[in-house]
Amino acid sequence: ARLAFAEQETAASDEAPRNVVEEAATVLSTTLVALADTVTNELSYSLNGQLTKELRDRRMRHVADVVAEALQSNARVANFLGTRGNLRDMAGAVALAAVRAFFEADLRSATRRFLKYAHGSFGLAVSSSLAPCAIVVASIKQPMSIGIAPGMVVYGSERAALRAGAVGDCLVARRLLRDGDVVWIAPSVQESISPDCAYRLATASTKDDHPFRPIRATDLDAVVENPLVTPVIRSSAMEGDVVGKEIAEIPTTLRHVRDSFADPTSTNSETAANLARRLFLTHRDGRVL
């Protein structure tokens, strides 16, 4: 409600009194509760995110229209808005701003909005005292990974960090964030990512306006018995002269790399072949294939 009134202010004298803001907040919450079993549930930022942007905006305006009528029916709020302009127009503007703020001024939407206009490269983990059990992880031109394990969700900018120690021992799946990905992580028993991990994950991108959608088990990469995932780093490997061990392993590592590129069925070889085709294909029909 405070944000909604602030958007209508053109001068310091336009600031709404506290009692008016409180009345408007009561009207807003009462109206949303009354609509909870219908359109409000579908708009909630914590739910499925399967609505298209157009349908979401249309339903949000419907909720705003109901809130606007309720604001006009409140004597204190109506008297204040009536002194600032046409009552119907002012109530509609305040209602729409309040509804948008209620549904979209949450932690994950704020992080996504910030990154849309930010310059540079970011690997972020964002939290708020207003949502103490939730966290938003985002990647802009920097690596960021999320790991799933029984009873926990872990994250880090280095993939190998998720495969080390006790975390690596129990990790069962992971998701590598793409450039522009924003992932929201919050506790949930009813809609958890897996039966043994009571967290719900949802993702969206800074590169479009599509709403957040749930991350399902099928969106994750298995890490157990997956030849494409680095084996768990055991604590025993960190004992003694770690640097000396890694230097001694360089010839063996280089031999494995050479043999991998020589093997036409290896992932390195297939990746190199695909890259070569992309780089050296000639123009056809005026397009670069």
Short mmCIF file of C-alpha atoms in Angstrom, two decimals:
data_model
loop_
_atom_site.label_atom_id
_atom_site.label_comp_id
_atom_site.label_asym_id
_atom_site.label_seq_id
_atom_site.Cartn_x
_atom_site.Cartn_y
_atom_site.Cartn_z
CA ALA A 1 0.00 0.00 0.00
CA ARG A 2 2.86 2.36 0.81
CA LEU A 3 4.49 1.71 -2.56
CA ALA A 4 1.17 2.16 -4.36
CA PHE A 5 0.56 5.60 -2.85
CA ALA A 6 4.18 6.61 -3.41
CA GLU A 7 3.81 6.01 -7.15
CA GLN A 8 1.02 8.59 -7.27
CA GLU A 9 2.96 11.28 -5.42
CA THR A 10 4.22 14.23 -7.46
CA ALA A 11 5.27 16.38 -4.48
CA ALA A 12 6.06 15.94 -0.79
CA SER A 13 2.65 17.36 0.09
CA ASP A 14 1.00 14.44 -1.77
CA GLU A 15 2.25 11.88 0.75
CA ALA A 16 -0.59 9.81 2.12
CA PRO A 17 -1.14 9.96 5.91
CA ARG A 18 -0.31 6.81 7.83
CA ASN A 19 -3.94 6.13 8.74
CA VAL A 20 -4.94 6.28 5.07
CA VAL A 21 -2.17 3.83 4.11
CA GLU A 22 -3.22 1.47 6.90
CA GLU A 23 -6.87 1.63 5.79
CA ALA A 24 -5.84 0.89 2.21
CA ALA A 25 -3.67 -2.01 3.37
CA THR A 26 -6.62 -3.48 5.25
CA VAL A 27 -8.84 -3.13 2.19
CA LEU A 28 -6.19 -4.78 -0.01
CA SER A 29 -5.63 -7.75 2.31
CA THR A 30 -9.35 -8.27 2.93
CA THR A 31 -10.08 -8.25 -0.79
CA LEU A 32 -7.23 -10.65 -1.60
CA VAL A 33 -8.39 -13.07 1.08
CA ALA A 34 -11.91 -12.95 -0.37
CA LEU A 35 -10.48 -13.83 -3.79
CA ALA A 36 -8.04 -16.44 -2.45
CA ASP A 37 -9.91 -19.44 -3.84
CA THR A 38 -10.09 -18.05 -7.37
CA VAL A 39 -7.79 -15.73 -9.24
CA THR A 40 -5.49 -14.76 -6.37
CA ASN A 41 -4.16 -18.29 -5.96
CA GLU A 42 -3.24 -18.43 -9.63
CA LEU A 43 -1.34 -15.15 -9.41
CA SER A 44 0.61 -15.97 -6.26
CA TYR A 45 4.34 -15.70 -6.92
CA SER A 46 4.88 -18.88 -4.91
CA LEU A 47 2.75 -21.06 -7.18
CA ASN A 48 3.21 -22.72 -10.53
CA GLY A 49 4.18 -19.89 -12.89
CA GLN A 50 2.41 -21.58 -15.78
CA LEU A 51 0.34 -18.52 -16.75
CA THR A 52 1.37 -16.59 -19.83
CA LYS A 53 2.35 -12.97 -19.27
CA GLU A 54 -0.76 -11.73 -21.12
CA LEU A 55 -3.14 -13.89 -19.10
CA ARG A 56 -1.36 -13.00 -15.87
CA ASP A 57 -1.67 -9.26 -16.62
CA ARG A 58 -5.35 -9.62 -17.48
CA ARG A 59 -6.13 -11.46 -14.27
CA MET A 60 -4.07 -9.00 -12.26
CA ARG A 61 -6.14 -6.15 -13.66
CA HIS A 62 -9.27 -8.03 -12.70
CA VAL A 63 -8.06 -8.24 -9.10
CA ALA A 64 -7.09 -4.55 -9.23
CA ASP A 65 -10.59 -3.60 -10.39
CA VAL A 66 -12.11 -5.38 -7.39
CA VAL A 67 -9.63 -3.68 -5.05
CA ALA A 68 -10.37 -0.29 -6.64
CA GLU A 69 -14.09 -0.66 -5.94
CA ALA A 70 -13.31 -1.56 -2.33
CA LEU A 71 -11.03 1.48 -1.97
CA GLN A 72 -13.79 3.77 -3.25
CA SER A 73 -16.13 2.28 -0.65
CA ASN A 74 -13.78 3.14 2.21
CA ALA A 75 -14.62 6.66 3.38
CA ARG A 76 -11.17 7.63 4.64
CA VAL A 77 -9.33 6.38 1.58
CA ALA A 78 -11.93 7.79 -0.82
CA ASN A 79 -11.77 11.23 0.81
CA PHE A 80 -8.00 11.34 0.46
CA LEU A 81 -7.96 10.12 -3.16
CA GLY A 82 -10.80 12.49 -4.07
CA THR A 83 -8.64 15.46 -3.11
CA ARG A 84 -5.85 14.29 -5.44
CA GLY A 85 -7.91 13.88 -8.61
CA ASN A 86 -10.74 11.90 -10.09
CA LEU A 87 -11.69 9.33 -7.45
CA ARG A 88 -12.27 6.48 -9.90
CA ASP A 89 -8.98 7.06 -11.73
CA MET A 90 -6.96 7.51 -8.54
CA ALA A 91 -8.46 4.40 -6.93
CA GLY A 92 -7.74 2.38 -10.07
CA ALA A 93 -4.11 3.56 -10.21
CA VAL A 94 -3.48 2.90 -6.52
CA ALA A 95 -5.19 -0.50 -6.69
CA LEU A 96 -3.20 -1.69 -9.71
CA ALA A 97 0.09 -0.49 -8.20
CA ALA A 98 -0.74 -2.18 -4.87
CA VAL A 99 -1.72 -5.48 -6.52
CA ARG A 100 1.42 -5.51 -8.66
CA ALA A 101 3.59 -4.73 -5.63
CA PHE A 102 1.90 -7.48 -3.63
CA PHE A 103 2.43 -10.16 -6.27
CA GLU A 104 5.68 -9.01 -7.86
CA ALA A 105 7.73 -7.19 -5.21
CA ASP A 106 9.00 -10.46 -3.76
CA LEU A 107 12.62 -11.52 -3.37
CA ARG A 108 12.96 -13.46 -6.60
CA SER A 109 11.17 -10.87 -8.77
CA ALA A 110 13.29 -8.08 -7.25
CA THR A 111 16.47 -10.03 -8.03
CA ARG A 112 15.34 -10.70 -11.59
CA ARG A 113 14.39 -7.05 -12.12
CA PHE A 114 17.74 -5.88 -10.79
CA LEU A 115 19.70 -8.20 -13.07
CA LYS A 116 17.72 -7.14 -16.13
CA TYR A 117 19.21 -3.64 -15.80
CA ALA A 118 22.58 -4.50 -14.23
CA HIS A 119 25.86 -4.26 -16.12
CA GLY A 120 28.73 -6.65 -15.57
CA SER A 121 28.99 -10.28 -14.56
CA PHE A 122 27.35 -11.72 -11.47
CA GLY A 123 27.10 -14.95 -9.57
CA LEU A 124 24.59 -14.05 -6.89
CA ALA A 125 23.00 -15.63 -3.84
CA VAL A 126 20.36 -13.22 -2.53
CA SER A 127 18.46 -13.47 0.76
CA SER A 128 16.17 -11.21 2.77
CA SER A 129 15.05 -10.94 6.38
CA LEU A 130 11.49 -10.74 5.01
CA ALA A 131 11.88 -14.25 3.56
CA PRO A 132 14.35 -15.88 5.97
CA CYS A 133 13.90 -19.42 4.66
CA ALA A 134 14.25 -18.62 0.96
CA ILE A 135 17.20 -17.76 -1.26
CA VAL A 136 17.58 -16.71 -4.88
CA VAL A 137 20.60 -17.86 -6.90
CA ALA A 138 21.37 -16.15 -10.20
CA SER A 139 24.00 -16.25 -12.92
CA ILE A 140 24.98 -13.48 -15.33
CA LYS A 141 28.07 -14.36 -17.37
CA GLN A 142 29.45 -16.32 -14.42
CA PRO A 143 29.20 -20.01 -13.48
CA MET A 144 26.76 -21.04 -10.79
CA SER A 145 25.62 -24.53 -9.85
CA ILE A 146 22.89 -25.94 -7.62
CA GLY A 147 23.10 -29.37 -6.05
CA ILE A 148 20.30 -31.53 -4.63
CA ALA A 149 20.89 -33.89 -1.74
CA PRO A 150 18.62 -35.57 0.84
CA GLY A 151 17.38 -32.80 3.12
CA MET A 152 19.30 -29.95 1.52
CA VAL A 153 19.99 -27.80 -1.51
CA VAL A 154 23.53 -26.48 -1.98
CA TYR A 155 24.99 -23.95 -4.40
CA GLY A 156 28.37 -22.65 -5.48
CA SER A 157 30.21 -20.88 -8.26
CA GLU A 158 32.65 -23.78 -8.66
CA ARG A 159 31.23 -27.09 -9.86
CA ALA A 160 33.94 -29.02 -8.05
CA ALA A 161 32.84 -27.49 -4.72
CA LEU A 162 29.61 -29.48 -4.96
CA ARG A 163 31.59 -32.70 -5.31
CA ALA A 164 33.81 -32.27 -2.26
CA GLY A 165 33.59 -33.66 1.25
CA ALA A 166 30.34 -34.58 2.95
CA VAL A 167 28.26 -32.66 0.39
CA GLY A 168 29.77 -34.56 -2.51
CA ASP A 169 29.15 -37.88 -0.77
CA CYS A 170 25.37 -37.37 -0.60
CA LEU A 171 24.73 -35.27 -3.73
CA VAL A 172 22.28 -36.96 -6.11
CA ALA A 173 21.56 -34.31 -8.77
CA ARG A 174 22.59 -30.87 -9.93
CA ARG A 175 21.57 -28.02 -12.20
CA LEU A 176 24.09 -25.80 -14.00
CA LEU A 177 22.66 -22.32 -14.41
CA ARG A 178 22.77 -20.80 -17.86
CA ASP A 179 23.53 -17.14 -18.48
CA GLY A 180 20.54 -15.15 -17.25
CA ASP A 181 19.05 -17.90 -15.09
CA VAL A 182 17.41 -16.95 -11.80
CA VAL A 183 16.51 -19.81 -9.42
CA TRP A 184 14.33 -19.46 -6.33
CA ILE A 185 14.78 -21.99 -3.51
CA ALA A 186 12.32 -22.23 -0.62
CA PRO A 187 11.13 -24.89 1.84
CA SER A 188 8.06 -26.84 0.78
CA VAL A 189 6.68 -30.20 1.80
CA GLN A 190 3.79 -30.44 -0.65
CA GLU A 191 5.62 -29.42 -3.84
CA SER A 192 9.22 -30.41 -3.11
CA ILE A 193 11.82 -31.17 -5.75
CA SER A 194 12.06 -34.79 -4.56
CA PRO A 195 10.54 -36.97 -1.82
CA ASP A 196 13.67 -36.77 0.35
CA CYS A 197 14.39 -33.06 -0.18
CA ALA A 198 11.68 -30.74 1.14
CA TYR A 199 12.55 -27.74 -1.01
CA ARG A 200 10.77 -26.22 -3.96
CA LEU A 201 12.75 -24.69 -6.82
CA ALA A 202 11.49 -22.38 -9.55
CA THR A 203 13.37 -20.74 -12.38
CA ALA A 204 13.04 -17.84 -14.81
CA SER A 205 15.34 -15.91 -17.11
CA THR A 206 16.36 -12.27 -17.28
CA LYS A 207 16.24 -12.55 -21.07
CA ASP A 208 12.44 -12.76 -21.34
CA ASP A 209 9.27 -11.94 -19.41
CA HIS A 210 8.03 -15.48 -18.88
CA PRO A 211 6.90 -16.17 -15.30
CA PHE A 212 8.78 -18.45 -12.94
CA ARG A 213 8.16 -22.14 -13.55
CA PRO A 214 8.85 -25.06 -11.23
CA ILE A 215 12.07 -27.02 -11.58
CA ARG A 216 11.24 -30.70 -11.74
CA ALA A 217 13.44 -33.73 -11.27
CA THR A 218 13.62 -34.05 -15.07
CA ASP A 219 15.34 -30.63 -15.23
CA LEU A 220 18.29 -31.89 -13.17
CA ASP A 221 21.43 -33.81 -14.11
CA ALA A 222 22.08 -37.00 -12.18
CA VAL A 223 25.51 -37.09 -10.56
CA VAL A 224 25.55 -40.66 -9.29
CA GLU A 225 27.29 -43.01 -11.76
CA ASN A 226 27.37 -40.24 -14.35
CA PRO A 227 30.60 -40.43 -16.41
CA LEU A 228 30.26 -36.76 -17.36
CA VAL A 229 30.43 -35.58 -13.74
CA THR A 230 33.69 -35.22 -11.81
CA PRO A 231 34.02 -37.93 -9.13
CA VAL A 232 33.68 -36.96 -5.48
CA ILE A 233 36.84 -35.41 -4.04
CA ARG A 234 37.67 -37.50 -0.99
CA SER A 235 39.20 -35.90 2.09
CA SER A 236 42.15 -38.27 1.78
CA ALA A 237 43.07 -36.53 -1.48
CA MET A 238 43.62 -33.30 0.45
CA GLU A 239 46.21 -34.80 2.80
CA GLY A 240 49.96 -34.32 2.49
CA ASP A 241 51.53 -32.34 -0.38
CA VAL A 242 48.40 -31.52 -2.42
CA VAL A 243 50.26 -29.27 -4.89
CA GLY A 244 52.94 -31.88 -5.41
CA LYS A 245 50.30 -34.53 -6.12
CA GLU A 246 48.61 -32.33 -8.72
CA ILE A 247 51.92 -31.56 -10.44
CA ALA A 248 52.71 -35.27 -10.56
CA GLU A 249 49.33 -35.95 -12.15
CA ILE A 250 49.83 -33.48 -15.02
CA PRO A 251 51.37 -35.98 -17.50
CA THR A 252 48.59 -38.49 -16.85
CA THR A 253 45.92 -35.80 -17.23
CA LEU A 254 47.42 -34.55 -20.50
CA ARG A 255 47.56 -38.12 -21.82
CA HIS A 256 43.88 -38.61 -20.98
CA VAL A 257 42.99 -35.36 -22.76
CA ARG A 258 44.99 -36.37 -25.86
CA ASP A 259 43.45 -39.83 -25.94
CA SER A 260 39.97 -38.33 -25.48
CA PHE A 261 40.30 -36.10 -28.54
CA ALA A 262 41.69 -39.02 -30.53
CA ASP A 263 38.65 -41.14 -29.71
CA PRO A 264 35.85 -40.21 -32.19
CA THR A 265 33.17 -41.40 -29.74
CA SER A 266 34.33 -39.26 -26.80
CA THR A 267 32.44 -36.15 -25.71
CA ASN A 268 35.53 -33.98 -26.29
CA SER A 269 35.86 -35.26 -29.84
CA GLU A 270 32.15 -34.77 -30.59
CA THR A 271 32.22 -31.26 -29.14
CA ALA A 272 35.28 -30.33 -31.20
CA ALA A 273 33.63 -31.68 -34.37
CA ASN A 274 30.43 -29.72 -33.74
CA LEU A 275 32.39 -26.53 -33.05
CA ALA A 276 34.39 -27.01 -36.27
CA ARG A 277 31.18 -27.42 -38.28
CA ARG A 278 29.77 -24.21 -36.79
CA LEU A 279 32.96 -22.27 -37.47
CA PHE A 280 33.70 -23.44 -40.98
CA LEU A 281 30.34 -24.03 -42.63
CA THR A 282 30.03 -21.86 -45.69
CA HIS A 283 27.17 -19.48 -46.40
CA ARG A 284 24.14 -21.23 -47.85
CA ASP A 285 21.06 -19.44 -49.08
CA GLY A 286 22.40 -16.23 -47.63
CA ARG A 287 22.52 -17.67 -44.11
CA VAL A 288 25.29 -19.00 -41.91
CA LEU A 289 24.19 -22.47 -40.85
#
